[in-house]
Short mmCIF file of C-alpha atoms in Angstrom, two decimals:
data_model
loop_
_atom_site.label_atom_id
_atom_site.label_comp_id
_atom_site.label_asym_id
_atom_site.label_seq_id
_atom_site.Cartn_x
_atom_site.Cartn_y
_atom_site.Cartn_z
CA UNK A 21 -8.35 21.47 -33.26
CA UNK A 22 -7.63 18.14 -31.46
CA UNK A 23 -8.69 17.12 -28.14
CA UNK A 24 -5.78 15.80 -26.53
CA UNK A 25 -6.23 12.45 -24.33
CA UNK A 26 -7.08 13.13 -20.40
CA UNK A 27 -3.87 12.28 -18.34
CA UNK A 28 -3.12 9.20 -17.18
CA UNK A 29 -3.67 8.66 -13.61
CA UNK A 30 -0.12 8.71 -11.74
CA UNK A 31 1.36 4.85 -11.48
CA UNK A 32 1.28 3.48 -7.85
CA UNK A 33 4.73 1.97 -7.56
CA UNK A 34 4.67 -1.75 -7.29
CA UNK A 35 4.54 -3.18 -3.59
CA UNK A 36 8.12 -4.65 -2.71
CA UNK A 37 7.93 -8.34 -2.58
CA UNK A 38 8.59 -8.28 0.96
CA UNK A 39 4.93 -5.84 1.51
CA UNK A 40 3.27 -8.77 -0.78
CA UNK A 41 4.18 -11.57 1.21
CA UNK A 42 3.12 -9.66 4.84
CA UNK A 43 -0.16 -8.18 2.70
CA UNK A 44 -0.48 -12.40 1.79
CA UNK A 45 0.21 -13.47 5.36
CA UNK A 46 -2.97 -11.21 6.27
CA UNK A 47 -4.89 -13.41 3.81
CA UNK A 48 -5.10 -10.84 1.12
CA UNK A 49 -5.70 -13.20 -2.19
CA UNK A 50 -4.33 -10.27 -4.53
CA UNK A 51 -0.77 -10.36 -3.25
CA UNK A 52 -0.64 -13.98 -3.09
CA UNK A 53 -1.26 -13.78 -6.56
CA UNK A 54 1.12 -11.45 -7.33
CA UNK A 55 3.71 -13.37 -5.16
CA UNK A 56 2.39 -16.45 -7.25
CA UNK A 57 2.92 -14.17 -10.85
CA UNK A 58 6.52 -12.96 -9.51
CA UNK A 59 7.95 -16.52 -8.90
CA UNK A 60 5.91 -19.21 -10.90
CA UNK A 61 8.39 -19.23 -14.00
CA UNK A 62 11.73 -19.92 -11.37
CA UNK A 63 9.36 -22.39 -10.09
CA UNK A 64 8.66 -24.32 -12.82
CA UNK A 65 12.08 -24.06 -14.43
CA UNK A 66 13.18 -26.07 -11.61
CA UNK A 67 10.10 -28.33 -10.79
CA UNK A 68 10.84 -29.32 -14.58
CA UNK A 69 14.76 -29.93 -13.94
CA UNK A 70 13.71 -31.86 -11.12
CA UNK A 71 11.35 -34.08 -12.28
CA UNK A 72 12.33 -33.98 -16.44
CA UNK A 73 8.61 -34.31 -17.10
CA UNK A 74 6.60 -30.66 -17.58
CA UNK A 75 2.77 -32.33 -16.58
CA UNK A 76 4.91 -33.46 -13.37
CA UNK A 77 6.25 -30.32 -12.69
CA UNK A 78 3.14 -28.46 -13.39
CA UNK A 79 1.81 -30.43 -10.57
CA UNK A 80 4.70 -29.95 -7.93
CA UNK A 81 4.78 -26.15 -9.11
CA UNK A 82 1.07 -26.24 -8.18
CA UNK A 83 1.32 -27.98 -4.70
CA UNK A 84 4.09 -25.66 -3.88
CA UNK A 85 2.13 -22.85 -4.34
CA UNK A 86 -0.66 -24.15 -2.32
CA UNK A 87 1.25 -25.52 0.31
CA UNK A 88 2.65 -21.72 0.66
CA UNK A 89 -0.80 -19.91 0.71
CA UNK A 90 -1.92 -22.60 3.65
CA UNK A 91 2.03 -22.54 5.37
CA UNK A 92 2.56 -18.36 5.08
CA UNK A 93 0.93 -17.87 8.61
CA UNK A 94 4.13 -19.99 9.45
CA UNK A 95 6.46 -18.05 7.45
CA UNK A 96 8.50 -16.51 9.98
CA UNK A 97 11.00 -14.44 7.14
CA UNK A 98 14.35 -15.89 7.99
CA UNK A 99 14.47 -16.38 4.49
CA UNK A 100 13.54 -14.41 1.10
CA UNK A 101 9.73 -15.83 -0.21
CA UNK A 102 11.65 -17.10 -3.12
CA UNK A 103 14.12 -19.24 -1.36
CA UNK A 104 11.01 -20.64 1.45
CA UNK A 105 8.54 -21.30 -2.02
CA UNK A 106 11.92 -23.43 -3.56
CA UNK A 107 12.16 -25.29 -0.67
CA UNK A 108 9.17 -26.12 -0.45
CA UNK A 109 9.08 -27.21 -4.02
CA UNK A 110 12.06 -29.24 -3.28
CA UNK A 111 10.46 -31.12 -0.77
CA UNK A 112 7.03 -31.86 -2.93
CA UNK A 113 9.47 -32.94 -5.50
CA UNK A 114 11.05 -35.42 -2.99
CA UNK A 115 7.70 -36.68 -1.95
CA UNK A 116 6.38 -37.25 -5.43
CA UNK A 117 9.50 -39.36 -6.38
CA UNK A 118 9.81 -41.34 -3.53
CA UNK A 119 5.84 -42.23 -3.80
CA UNK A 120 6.83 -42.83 -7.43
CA UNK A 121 10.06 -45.02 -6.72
CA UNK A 122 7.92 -46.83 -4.42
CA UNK A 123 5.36 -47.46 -7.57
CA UNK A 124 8.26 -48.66 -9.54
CA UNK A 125 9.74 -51.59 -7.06
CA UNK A 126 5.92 -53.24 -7.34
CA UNK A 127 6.69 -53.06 -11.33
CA UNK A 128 8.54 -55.52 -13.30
CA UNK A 129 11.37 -53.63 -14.58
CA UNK A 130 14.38 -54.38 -16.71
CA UNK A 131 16.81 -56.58 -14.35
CA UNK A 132 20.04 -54.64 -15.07
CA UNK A 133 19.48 -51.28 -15.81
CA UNK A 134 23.12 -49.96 -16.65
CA UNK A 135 23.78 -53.00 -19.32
CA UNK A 136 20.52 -51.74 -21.18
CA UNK A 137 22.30 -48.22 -21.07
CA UNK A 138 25.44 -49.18 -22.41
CA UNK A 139 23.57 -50.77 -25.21
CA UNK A 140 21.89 -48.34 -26.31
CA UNK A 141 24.99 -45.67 -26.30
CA UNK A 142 26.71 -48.62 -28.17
CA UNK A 143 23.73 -48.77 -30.83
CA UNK A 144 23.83 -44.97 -31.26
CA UNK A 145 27.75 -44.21 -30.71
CA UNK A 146 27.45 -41.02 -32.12
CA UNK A 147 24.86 -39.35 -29.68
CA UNK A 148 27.04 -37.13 -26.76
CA UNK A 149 24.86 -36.42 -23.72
CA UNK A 150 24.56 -33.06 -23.33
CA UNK A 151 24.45 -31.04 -20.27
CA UNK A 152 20.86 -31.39 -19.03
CA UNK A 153 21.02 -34.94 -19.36
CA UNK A 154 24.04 -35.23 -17.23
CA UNK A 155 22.34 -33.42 -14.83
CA UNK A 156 18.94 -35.21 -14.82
CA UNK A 157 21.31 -38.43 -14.21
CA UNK A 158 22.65 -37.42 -10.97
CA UNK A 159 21.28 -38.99 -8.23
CA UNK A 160 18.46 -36.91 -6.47
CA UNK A 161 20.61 -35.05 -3.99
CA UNK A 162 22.80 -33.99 -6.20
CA UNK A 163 20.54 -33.34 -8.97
CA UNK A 164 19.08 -31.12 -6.45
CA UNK A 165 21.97 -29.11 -4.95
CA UNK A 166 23.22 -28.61 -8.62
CA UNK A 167 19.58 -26.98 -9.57
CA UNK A 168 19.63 -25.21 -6.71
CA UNK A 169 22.96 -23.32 -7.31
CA UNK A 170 23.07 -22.99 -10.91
CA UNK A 171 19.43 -22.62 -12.39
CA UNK A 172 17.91 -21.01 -9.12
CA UNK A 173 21.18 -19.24 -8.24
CA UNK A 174 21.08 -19.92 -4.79
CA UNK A 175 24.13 -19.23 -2.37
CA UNK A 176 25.47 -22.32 -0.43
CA UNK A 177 23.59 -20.77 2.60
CA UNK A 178 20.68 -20.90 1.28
CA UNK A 179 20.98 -23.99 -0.62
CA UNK A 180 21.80 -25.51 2.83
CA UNK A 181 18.54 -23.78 4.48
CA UNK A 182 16.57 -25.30 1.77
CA UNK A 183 18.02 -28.96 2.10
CA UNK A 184 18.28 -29.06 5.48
CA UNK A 185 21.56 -29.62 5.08
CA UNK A 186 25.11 -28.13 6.68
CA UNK A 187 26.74 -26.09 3.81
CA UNK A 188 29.70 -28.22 4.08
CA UNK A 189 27.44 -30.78 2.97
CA UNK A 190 25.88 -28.69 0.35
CA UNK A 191 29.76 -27.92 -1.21
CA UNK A 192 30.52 -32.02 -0.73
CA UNK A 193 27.69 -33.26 -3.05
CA UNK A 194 27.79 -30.07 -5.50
CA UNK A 195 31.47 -31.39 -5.32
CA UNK A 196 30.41 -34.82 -6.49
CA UNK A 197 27.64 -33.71 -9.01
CA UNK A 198 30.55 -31.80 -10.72
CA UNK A 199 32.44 -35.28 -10.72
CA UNK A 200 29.75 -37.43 -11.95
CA UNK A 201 28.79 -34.84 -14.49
CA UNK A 202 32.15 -34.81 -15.78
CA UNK A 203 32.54 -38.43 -16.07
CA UNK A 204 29.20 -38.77 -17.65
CA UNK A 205 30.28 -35.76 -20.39
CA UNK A 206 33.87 -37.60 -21.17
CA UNK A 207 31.73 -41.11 -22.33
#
């Protein structure tokens, strides 16, 4: 005779992202960390396409997230969690470059930047820049509208909520990335 295992206790469906944030607007530290669990990975993946470094991203991914626990009484829902938490992201991003690029002009640096390129794709002609390099050598509003659209799939709309931009402006300088990108693949 074998004694069969008790039943399992019936599975409580899993709040909708949508209870989680209003359970973490009320302060509750559990759904926060679910929100936190649900979107982290889409966080990073783009903190790290944004900044090309994964200790810098883990850093912007982690202000984000703070930033969003301390900003949620704020959150007034005009747009999904996700979309709010990438902008958000975006804008720590911003911040950390410019602070960096501001670093960089008291630094000694080499005097002509796109002749030391061009030598080095001359020492190694056989190298072909791939995608994510084209990408990562857009300039930053691009860079970002590009991310934005193709590795957080984000409509124009809310590409253009995130940025702050029209999304006119949003289609312009995806318009250009695609431009630049293509010029930089055809080298």
């Amino acid at each position: 005779m074998t004694i069969a295992d008790p039943p399992a206790p019936p599975q409580r469906p899993a709040p909708s992202p949508g209870a989680l944030v209003e359970r973490a607007r009320a302060r509750d530290e559990a759904a926060f960390e679910a929100l936190f669990k649900l979107h982290r990975d889409a966080a990073y993946g783009l903190a790290l396409r944004l900044t090309a470094d994964p200790d810098e991203a883990e850093e912007v991914v982690a202000e984000a997230f703070a930033a969003a626990w301390f900003g949620l009484p704020d959150f007034a829902g005009r747009s999904a969690f996700g979309t709010w938490l990438h902008s958000i992201l975006l804008n720590r991003a911003r911040q950390r470059r410019r602070a960096a690029d501001r670093r960089r002009r008291r630094v000694l640096t080499v005097a002509n930047p796109e002749a030391w390129e061009r030598a080095v794709t001359r020492t190694f002609p056989g190298t072909r820049i791939d995608v994510e390099r084209a990408v990562a050598a857009l300039p930053p509003r691009a860079r970002e509208v590009t991310l934005l659209r193709h590795a957080a799939g984000f409509t124009y709309a809310e590409i253009a909520d995130a940025t702050g931009v029209t999304m006119g402006t949003v289609k312009s300088q995806l318009s250009r990335a695609y431009q630049l990108m293509r010029k930089r693949l055809s080298k």
